[in-house]
CSV table of C-alpha atoms and ligand atoms in Angstrom, one decimal:
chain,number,residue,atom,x,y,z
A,1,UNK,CA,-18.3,-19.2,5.6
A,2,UNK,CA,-14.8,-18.0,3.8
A,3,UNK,CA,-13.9,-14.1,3.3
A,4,UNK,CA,-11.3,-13.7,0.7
A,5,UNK,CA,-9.6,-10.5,2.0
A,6,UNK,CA,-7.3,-8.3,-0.3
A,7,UNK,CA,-4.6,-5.3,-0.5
A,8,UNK,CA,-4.0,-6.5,3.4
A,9,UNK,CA,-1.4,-5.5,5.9
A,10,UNK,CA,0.3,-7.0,9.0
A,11,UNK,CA,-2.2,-4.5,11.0
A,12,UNK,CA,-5.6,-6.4,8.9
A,13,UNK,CA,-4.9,-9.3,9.8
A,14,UNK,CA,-3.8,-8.8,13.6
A,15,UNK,CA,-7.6,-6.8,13.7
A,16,UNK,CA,-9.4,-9.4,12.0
A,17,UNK,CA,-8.1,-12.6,13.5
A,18,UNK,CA,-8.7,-11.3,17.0
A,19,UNK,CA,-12.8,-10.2,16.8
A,20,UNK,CA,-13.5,-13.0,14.6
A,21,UNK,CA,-13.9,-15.4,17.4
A,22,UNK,CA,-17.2,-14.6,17.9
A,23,UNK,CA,-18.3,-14.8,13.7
A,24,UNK,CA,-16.1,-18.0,13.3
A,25,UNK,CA,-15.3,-17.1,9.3
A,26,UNK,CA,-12.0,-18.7,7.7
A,27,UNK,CA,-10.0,-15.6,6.8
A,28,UNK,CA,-8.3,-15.3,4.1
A,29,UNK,CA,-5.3,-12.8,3.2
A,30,UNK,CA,-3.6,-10.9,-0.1
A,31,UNK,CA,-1.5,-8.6,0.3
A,32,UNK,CA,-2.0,-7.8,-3.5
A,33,UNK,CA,-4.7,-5.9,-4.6
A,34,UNK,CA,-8.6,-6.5,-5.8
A,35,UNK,CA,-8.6,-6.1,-9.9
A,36,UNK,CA,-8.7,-7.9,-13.3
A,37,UNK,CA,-5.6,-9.8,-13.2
A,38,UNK,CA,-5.5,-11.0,-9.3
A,39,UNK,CA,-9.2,-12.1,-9.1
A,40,UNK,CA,-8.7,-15.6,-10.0
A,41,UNK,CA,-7.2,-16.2,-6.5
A,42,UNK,CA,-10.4,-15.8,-5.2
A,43,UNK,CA,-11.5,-19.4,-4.6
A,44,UNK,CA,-15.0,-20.9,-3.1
A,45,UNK,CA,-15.7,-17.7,-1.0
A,46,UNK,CA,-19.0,-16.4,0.0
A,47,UNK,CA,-17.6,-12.7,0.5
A,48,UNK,CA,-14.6,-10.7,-0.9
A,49,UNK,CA,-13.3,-7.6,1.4
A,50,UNK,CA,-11.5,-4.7,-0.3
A,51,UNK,CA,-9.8,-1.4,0.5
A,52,UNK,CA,-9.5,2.1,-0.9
A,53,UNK,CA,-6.8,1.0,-4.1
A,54,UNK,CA,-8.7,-2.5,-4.8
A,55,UNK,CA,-10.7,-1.9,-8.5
A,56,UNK,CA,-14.3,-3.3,-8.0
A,57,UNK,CA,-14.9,-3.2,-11.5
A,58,UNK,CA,-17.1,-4.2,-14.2
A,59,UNK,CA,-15.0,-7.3,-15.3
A,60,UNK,CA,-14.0,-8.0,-11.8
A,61,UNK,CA,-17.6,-8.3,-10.4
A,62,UNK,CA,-18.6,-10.2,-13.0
A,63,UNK,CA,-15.7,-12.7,-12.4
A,64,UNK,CA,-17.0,-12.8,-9.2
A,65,UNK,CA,-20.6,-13.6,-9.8
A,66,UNK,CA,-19.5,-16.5,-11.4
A,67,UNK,CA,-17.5,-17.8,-8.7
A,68,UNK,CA,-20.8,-17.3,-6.6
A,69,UNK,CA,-19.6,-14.5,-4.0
A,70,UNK,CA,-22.6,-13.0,-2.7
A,71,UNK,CA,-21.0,-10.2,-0.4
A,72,UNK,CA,-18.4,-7.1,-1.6
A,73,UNK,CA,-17.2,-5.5,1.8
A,74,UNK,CA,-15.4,-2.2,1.7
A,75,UNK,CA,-13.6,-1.5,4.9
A,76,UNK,CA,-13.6,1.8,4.5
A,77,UNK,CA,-16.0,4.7,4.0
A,78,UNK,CA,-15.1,5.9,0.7
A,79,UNK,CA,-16.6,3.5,-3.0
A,80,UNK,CA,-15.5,5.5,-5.8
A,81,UNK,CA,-13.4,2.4,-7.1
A,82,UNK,CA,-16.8,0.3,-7.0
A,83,UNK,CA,-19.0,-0.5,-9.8
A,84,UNK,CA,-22.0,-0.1,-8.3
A,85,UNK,CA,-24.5,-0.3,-11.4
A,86,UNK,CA,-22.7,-4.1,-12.5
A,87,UNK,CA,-23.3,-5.4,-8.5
A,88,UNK,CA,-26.7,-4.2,-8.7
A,89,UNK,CA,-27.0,-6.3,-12.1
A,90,UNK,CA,-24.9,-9.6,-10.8
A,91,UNK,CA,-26.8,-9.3,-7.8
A,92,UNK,CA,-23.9,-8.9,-5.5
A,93,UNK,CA,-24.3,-6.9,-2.1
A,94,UNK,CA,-22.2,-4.4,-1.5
A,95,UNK,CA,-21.5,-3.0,2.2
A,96,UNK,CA,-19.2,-0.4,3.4
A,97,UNK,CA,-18.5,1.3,7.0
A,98,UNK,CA,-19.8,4.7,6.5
A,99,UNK,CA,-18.6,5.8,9.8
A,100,UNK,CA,-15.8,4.0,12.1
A,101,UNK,CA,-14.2,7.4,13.4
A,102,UNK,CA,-14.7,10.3,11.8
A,103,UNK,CA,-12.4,12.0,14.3
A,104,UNK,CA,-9.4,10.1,13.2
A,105,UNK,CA,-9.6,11.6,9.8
A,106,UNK,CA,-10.3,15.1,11.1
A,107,UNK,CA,-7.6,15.0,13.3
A,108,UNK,CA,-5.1,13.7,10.9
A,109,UNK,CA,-6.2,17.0,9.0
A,110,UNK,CA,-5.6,19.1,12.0
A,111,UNK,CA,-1.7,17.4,12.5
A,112,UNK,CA,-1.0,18.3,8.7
A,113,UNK,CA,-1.9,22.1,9.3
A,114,UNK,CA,-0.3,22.6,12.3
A,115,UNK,CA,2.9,20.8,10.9
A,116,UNK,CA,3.4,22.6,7.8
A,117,UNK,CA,2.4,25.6,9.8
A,118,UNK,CA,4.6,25.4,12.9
A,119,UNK,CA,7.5,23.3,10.9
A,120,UNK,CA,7.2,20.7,13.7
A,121,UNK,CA,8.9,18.5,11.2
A,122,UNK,CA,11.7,20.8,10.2
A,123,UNK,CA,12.3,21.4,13.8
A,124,UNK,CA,13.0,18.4,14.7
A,125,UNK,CA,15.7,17.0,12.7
A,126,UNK,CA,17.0,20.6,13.0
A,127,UNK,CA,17.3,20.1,16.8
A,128,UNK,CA,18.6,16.5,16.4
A,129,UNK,CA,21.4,18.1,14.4
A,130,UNK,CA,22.3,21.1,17.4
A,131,UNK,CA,21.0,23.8,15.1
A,132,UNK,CA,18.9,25.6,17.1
A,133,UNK,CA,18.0,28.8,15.1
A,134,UNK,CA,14.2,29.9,14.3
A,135,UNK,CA,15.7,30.6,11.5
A,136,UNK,CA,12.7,29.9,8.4
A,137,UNK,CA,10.2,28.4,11.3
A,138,UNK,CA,8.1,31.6,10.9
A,139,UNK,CA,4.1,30.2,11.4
A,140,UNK,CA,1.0,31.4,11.7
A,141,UNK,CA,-2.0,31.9,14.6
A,142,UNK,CA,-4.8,30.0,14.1
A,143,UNK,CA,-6.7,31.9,16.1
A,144,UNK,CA,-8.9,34.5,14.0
A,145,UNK,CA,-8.1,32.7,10.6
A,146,UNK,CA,-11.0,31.5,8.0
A,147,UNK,CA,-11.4,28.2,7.3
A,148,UNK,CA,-13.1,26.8,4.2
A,149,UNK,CA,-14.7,23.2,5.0
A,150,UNK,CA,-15.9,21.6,1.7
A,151,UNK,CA,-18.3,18.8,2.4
A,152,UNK,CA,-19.7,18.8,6.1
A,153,UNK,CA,-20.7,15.2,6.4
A,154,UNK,CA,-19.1,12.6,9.7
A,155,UNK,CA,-15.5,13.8,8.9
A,156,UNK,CA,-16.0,17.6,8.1
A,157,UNK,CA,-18.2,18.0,10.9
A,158,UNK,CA,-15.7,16.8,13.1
A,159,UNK,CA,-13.0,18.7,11.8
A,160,UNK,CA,-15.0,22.0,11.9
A,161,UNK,CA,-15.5,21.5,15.7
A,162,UNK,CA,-11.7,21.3,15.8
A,163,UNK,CA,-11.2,24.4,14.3
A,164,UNK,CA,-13.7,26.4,16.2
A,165,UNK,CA,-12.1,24.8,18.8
A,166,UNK,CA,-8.6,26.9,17.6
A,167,UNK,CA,-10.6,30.3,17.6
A,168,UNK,CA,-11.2,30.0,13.9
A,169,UNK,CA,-13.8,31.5,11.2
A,170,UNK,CA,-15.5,28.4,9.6
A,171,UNK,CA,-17.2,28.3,6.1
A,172,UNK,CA,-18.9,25.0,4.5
A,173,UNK,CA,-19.8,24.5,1.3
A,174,UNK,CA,-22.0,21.2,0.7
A,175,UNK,CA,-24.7,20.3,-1.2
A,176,UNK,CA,-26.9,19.9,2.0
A,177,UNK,CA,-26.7,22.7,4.7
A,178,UNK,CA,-25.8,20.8,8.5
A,179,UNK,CA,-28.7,22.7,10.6
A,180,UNK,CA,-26.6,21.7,13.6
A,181,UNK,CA,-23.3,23.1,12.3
A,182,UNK,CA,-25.3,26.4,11.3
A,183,UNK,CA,-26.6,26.8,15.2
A,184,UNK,CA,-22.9,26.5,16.3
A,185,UNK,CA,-21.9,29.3,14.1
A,186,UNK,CA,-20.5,27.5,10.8
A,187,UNK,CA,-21.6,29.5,8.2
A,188,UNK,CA,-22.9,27.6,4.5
A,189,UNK,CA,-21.8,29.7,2.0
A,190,UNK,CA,-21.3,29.5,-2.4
A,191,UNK,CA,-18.1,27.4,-3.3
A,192,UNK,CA,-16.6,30.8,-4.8
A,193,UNK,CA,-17.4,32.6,-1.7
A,194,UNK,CA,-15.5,30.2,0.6
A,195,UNK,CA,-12.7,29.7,-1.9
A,196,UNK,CA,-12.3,33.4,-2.0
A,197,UNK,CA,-12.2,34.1,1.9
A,198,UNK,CA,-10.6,31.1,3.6
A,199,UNK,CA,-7.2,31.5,4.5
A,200,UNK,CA,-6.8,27.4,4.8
A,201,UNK,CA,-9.5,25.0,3.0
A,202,UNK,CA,-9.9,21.4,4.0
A,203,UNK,CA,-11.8,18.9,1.7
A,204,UNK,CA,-14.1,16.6,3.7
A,205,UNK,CA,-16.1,15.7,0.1
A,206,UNK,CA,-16.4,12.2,-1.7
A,207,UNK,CA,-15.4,11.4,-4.9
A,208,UNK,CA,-17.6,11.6,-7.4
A,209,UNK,CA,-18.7,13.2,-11.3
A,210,UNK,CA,-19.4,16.2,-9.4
A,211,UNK,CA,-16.1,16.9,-7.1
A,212,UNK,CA,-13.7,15.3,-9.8
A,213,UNK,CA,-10.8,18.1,-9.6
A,214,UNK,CA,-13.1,20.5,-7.5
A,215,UNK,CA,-9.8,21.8,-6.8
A,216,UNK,CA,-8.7,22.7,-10.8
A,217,UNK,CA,-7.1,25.8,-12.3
A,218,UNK,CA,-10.4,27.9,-12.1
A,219,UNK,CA,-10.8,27.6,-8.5
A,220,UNK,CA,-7.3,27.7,-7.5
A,221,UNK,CA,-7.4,31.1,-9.1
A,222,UNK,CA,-10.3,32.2,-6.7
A,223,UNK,CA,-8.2,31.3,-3.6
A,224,UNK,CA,-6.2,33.8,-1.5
A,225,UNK,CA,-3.1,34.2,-2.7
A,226,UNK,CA,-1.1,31.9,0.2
A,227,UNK,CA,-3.9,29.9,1.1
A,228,UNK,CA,-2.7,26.4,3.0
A,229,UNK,CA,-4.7,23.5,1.0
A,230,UNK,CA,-5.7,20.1,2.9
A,231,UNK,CA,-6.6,17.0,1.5
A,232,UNK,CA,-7.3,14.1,3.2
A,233,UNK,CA,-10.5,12.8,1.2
A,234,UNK,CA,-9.8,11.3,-2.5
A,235,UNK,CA,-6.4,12.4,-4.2
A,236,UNK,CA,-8.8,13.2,-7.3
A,237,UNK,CA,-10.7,16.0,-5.4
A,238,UNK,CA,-7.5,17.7,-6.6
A,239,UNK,CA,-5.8,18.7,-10.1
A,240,UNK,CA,-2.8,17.7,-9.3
A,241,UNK,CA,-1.0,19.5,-12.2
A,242,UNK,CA,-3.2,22.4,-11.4
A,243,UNK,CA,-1.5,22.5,-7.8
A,244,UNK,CA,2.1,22.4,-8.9
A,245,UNK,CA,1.7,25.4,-11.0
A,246,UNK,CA,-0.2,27.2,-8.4
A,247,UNK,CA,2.7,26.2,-5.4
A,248,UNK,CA,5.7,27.1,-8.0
A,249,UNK,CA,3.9,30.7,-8.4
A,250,UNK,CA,3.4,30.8,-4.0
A,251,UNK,CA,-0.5,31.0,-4.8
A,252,UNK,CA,-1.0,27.9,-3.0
A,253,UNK,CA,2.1,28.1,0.4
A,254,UNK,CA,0.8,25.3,1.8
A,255,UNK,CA,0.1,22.2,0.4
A,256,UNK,CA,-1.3,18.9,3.0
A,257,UNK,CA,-2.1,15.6,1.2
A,258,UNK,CA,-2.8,12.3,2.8
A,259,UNK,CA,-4.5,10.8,-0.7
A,260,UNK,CA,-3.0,10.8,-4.2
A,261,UNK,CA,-4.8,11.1,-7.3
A,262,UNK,CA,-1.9,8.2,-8.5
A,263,UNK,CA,-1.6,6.5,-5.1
A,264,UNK,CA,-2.7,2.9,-5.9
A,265,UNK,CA,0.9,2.5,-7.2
A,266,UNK,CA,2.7,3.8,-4.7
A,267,UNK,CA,1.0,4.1,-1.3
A,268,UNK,CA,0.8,1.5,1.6
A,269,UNK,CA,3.9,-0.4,0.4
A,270,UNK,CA,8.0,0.2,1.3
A,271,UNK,CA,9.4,1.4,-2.0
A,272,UNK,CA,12.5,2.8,0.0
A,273,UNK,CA,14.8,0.5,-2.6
A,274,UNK,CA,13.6,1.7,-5.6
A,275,UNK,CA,13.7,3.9,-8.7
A,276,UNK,CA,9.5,5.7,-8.2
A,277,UNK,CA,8.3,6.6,-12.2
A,278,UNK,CA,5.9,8.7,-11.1
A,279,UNK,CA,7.1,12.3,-11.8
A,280,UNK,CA,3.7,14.4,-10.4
A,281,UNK,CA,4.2,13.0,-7.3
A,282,UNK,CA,8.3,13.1,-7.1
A,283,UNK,CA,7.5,16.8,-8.0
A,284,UNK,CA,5.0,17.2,-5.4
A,285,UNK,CA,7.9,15.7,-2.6
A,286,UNK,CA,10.3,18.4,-3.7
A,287,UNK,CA,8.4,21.5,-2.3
A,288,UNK,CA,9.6,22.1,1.5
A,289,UNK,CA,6.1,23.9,1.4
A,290,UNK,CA,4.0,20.2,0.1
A,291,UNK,CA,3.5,17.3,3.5
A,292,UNK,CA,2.3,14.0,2.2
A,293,UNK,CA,1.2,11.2,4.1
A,294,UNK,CA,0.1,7.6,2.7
A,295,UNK,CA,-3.3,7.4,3.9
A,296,UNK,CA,-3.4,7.3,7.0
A,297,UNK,CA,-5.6,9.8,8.4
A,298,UNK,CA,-7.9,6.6,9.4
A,299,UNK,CA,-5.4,4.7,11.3
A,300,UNK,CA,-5.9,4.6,14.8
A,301,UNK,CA,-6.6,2.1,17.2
A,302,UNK,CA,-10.2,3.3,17.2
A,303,UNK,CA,-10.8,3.5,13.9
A,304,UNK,CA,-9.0,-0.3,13.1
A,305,UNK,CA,-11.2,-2.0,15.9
A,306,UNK,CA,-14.3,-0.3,14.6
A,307,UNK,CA,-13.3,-1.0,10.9
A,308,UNK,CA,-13.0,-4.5,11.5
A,309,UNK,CA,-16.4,-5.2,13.8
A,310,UNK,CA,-18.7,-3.3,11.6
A,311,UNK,CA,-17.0,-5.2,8.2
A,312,UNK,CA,-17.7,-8.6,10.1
A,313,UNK,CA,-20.9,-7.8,11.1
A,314,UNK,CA,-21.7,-6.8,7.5
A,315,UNK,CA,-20.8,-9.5,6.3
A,316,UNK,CA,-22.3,-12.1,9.3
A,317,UNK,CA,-25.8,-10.0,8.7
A,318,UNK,CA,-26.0,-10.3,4.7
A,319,UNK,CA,-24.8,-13.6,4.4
A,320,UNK,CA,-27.0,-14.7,7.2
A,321,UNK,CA,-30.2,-13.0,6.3
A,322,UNK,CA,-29.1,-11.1,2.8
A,323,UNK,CA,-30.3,-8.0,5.0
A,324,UNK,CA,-28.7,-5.2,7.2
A,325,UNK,CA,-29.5,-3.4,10.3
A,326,UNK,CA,-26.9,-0.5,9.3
A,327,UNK,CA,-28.6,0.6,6.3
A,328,UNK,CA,-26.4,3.2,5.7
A,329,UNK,CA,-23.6,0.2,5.3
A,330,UNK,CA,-25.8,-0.8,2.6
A,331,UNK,CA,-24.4,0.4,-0.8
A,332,UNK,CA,-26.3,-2.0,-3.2
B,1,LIG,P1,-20.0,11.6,4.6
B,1,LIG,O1,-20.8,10.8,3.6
B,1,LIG,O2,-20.4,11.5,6.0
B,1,LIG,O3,-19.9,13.1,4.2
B,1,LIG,C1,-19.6,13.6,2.9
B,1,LIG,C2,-20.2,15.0,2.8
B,1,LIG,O4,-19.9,15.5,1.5
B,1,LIG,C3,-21.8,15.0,2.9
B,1,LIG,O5,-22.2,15.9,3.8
B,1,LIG,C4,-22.2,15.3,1.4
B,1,LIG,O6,-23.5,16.0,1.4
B,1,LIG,C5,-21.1,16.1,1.0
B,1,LIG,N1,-21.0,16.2,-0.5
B,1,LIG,C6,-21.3,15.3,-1.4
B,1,LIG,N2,-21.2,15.8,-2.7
B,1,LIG,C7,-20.7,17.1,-2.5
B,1,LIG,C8,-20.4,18.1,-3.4
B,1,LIG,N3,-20.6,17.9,-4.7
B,1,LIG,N4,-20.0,19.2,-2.9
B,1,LIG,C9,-19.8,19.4,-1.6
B,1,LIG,N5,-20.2,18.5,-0.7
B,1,LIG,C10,-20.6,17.3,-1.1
B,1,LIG,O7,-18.5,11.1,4.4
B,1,LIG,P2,-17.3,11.2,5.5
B,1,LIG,O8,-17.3,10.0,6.4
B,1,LIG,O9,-17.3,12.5,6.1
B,1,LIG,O10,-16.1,11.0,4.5
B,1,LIG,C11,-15.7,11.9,3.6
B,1,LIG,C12,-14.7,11.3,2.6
B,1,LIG,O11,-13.5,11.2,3.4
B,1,LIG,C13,-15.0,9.9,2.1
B,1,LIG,O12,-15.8,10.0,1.0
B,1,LIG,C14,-13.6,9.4,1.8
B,1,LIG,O13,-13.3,9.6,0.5
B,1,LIG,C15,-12.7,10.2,2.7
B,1,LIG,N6,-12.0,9.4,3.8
B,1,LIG,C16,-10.7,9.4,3.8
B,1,LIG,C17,-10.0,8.7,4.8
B,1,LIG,C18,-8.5,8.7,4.9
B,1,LIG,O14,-7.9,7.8,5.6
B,1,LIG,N7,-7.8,9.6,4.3
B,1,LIG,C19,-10.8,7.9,5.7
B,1,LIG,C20,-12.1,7.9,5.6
B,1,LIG,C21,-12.8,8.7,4.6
């Protein structure tokens, strides 16, 4: 049985070569991306794996319903670039890992506030270069602040623990109230409430009709003035627009990204030798206030080994038995 892998890295294919001993599939790799115009390299395969940038859509499944590919595997958590509705119709299943660690991407979180607040960054190339001033390192305690959590499923639960863990305030806002969470002393409150009282908000959310630029113009004005803003769920949870006219007035001081509304043309590749079009994000670079990292909040050694088992299995199980024991994996 062949897997037809794409948007792949050295890293991918180091992970997935050494656990698939024991499935015995013939792997193969693109490093280009999933979407109308590459899927004609897709040849006699009985399951296509894809990544956060690939475009699962309409035409593509299609395209791949007629090349008879049974299984769409998403190693990662996130399937806002997925068609769902045209795999339910070309009867294609579609897996995902809905958890591999959730405290990789919480902690990633936790390194961007505690770089742009302590200027760990700045620091160090300031040291490297004998200037040892404090000079414009001013931070923050963590320690008594409010933090606004929106969306407290694996990832924002973990990431709330981290920063009760700091002596923090937490809020949550999500659509289902964690009982759990609640006993340890998060509190659920309105999306307007948190906005207005958290002193650093972190977005843990999917992407979907509903969170589309949850972060806009409206609720950027609700915000403390100086708030520190994370995002290291979907770049869309975010106006990005919005954002830049809210750091240029110093409403938003802090600005953490590790996803890009834009990023499918930029991120996970070395464009260190060329001329980048994209302005928003050129823009976003120029603030010494803005960190952005190219989604990487899931890569750990964990998270990789974990990412590849539960994708193989997916795949092993549906193919095998068009049936999984991880129904949660289980997207259509
Ligand atoms: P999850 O499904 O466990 O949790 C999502 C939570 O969001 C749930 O509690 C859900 O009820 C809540 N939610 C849904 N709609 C909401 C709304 N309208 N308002 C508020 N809350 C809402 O997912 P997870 O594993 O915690 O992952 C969260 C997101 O993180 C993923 O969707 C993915 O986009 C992103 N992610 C990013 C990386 C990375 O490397 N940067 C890695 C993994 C996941």
């Amino acid at each position: 049985m062949k897997i037809t892998f794409f948007s792949t890295q050295p890293y991918d294919k180091e992970f997935f070569n050494r656990y698939n001993d024991s499935f015995g599939f013939q792997l193969d790799f693109f490093e280009i991306e999933l979407n109308a115009q590459t899927v004609h390299l897709v040849d006699k395969s009985d399951a296509v794996c894809v990544f956060v940038n690939d475009i699962v859509s309409e035409t593509v499944i299609a395209q791949l319903s007629i090349k008879n590919v049974k299984v769409i595997a998403l190693r990662c958590a996130g399937f806002n670039n997925v068609d769902l509705a045209a795999a339910k119709q070309h009867n294609i299943n579609i897996c995902r890992v809905p958890a591999y660690s959730p405290q990789a991407v919480a902690e990633h979180a936790v390194a961007l506030i505690l770089t742009l607040n302590r200027k760990t960054h700045k620091a160090y190339n300031r040291v490297r270069e004998q200037n040892f001033s404090l000079n414009g390192l001013l931070g923050f305690d963590l320690y008594g602040k409010t933090v606004g959590v929106i969306g407290t499923g694996n990832i924002g639960k973990a990431f709330c623990r981290i920063m009760q863990g700091f002596g923090c305030k937490v809020l949550a806002f999500d659509i289902i109230a964690n009982k759990e969470l609640e006993a340890s002393g998060v509190q659920f409150v309105p999306l307007i409430e948190l906005l207005q009282q958290s002193d650093i908000v972190s977005l843990h959310c999917p992407l979907n009709e509903q969170t589309k630029h949850i972060i806009s113009s409206d609720t950027i004005q609700m915000m403390k003035p100086g708030v520190m803003l994370i995002n290291t769920s979907r770049g869309a949870l975010i106006d990005t627009t919005a954002v830049i006219t809210a750091l240029k007035s110093g409403q938003i001081a802090y600005l953490g990204i590790d996803v890009y509304e834009q990023e499918e043309h930029i991120f996970f590749r070395d464009l260190s030798a060329t001329v980048i079009e994209d302005d928003t994000i050129q823009r976003l670079m120029s603030f010494s206030n803005v960190l952005v990292t190219a989604h990487q909040a899931f890569f750990t050694k964990e998270a990789l080994t974990q990412i590849t088992l539960t994708t193989l299995r997916n795949v092993d199980e549906l193919l095998k038995t068009n049936n999984l024991s991880a129904r949660s994996a289980l997207l259509v």
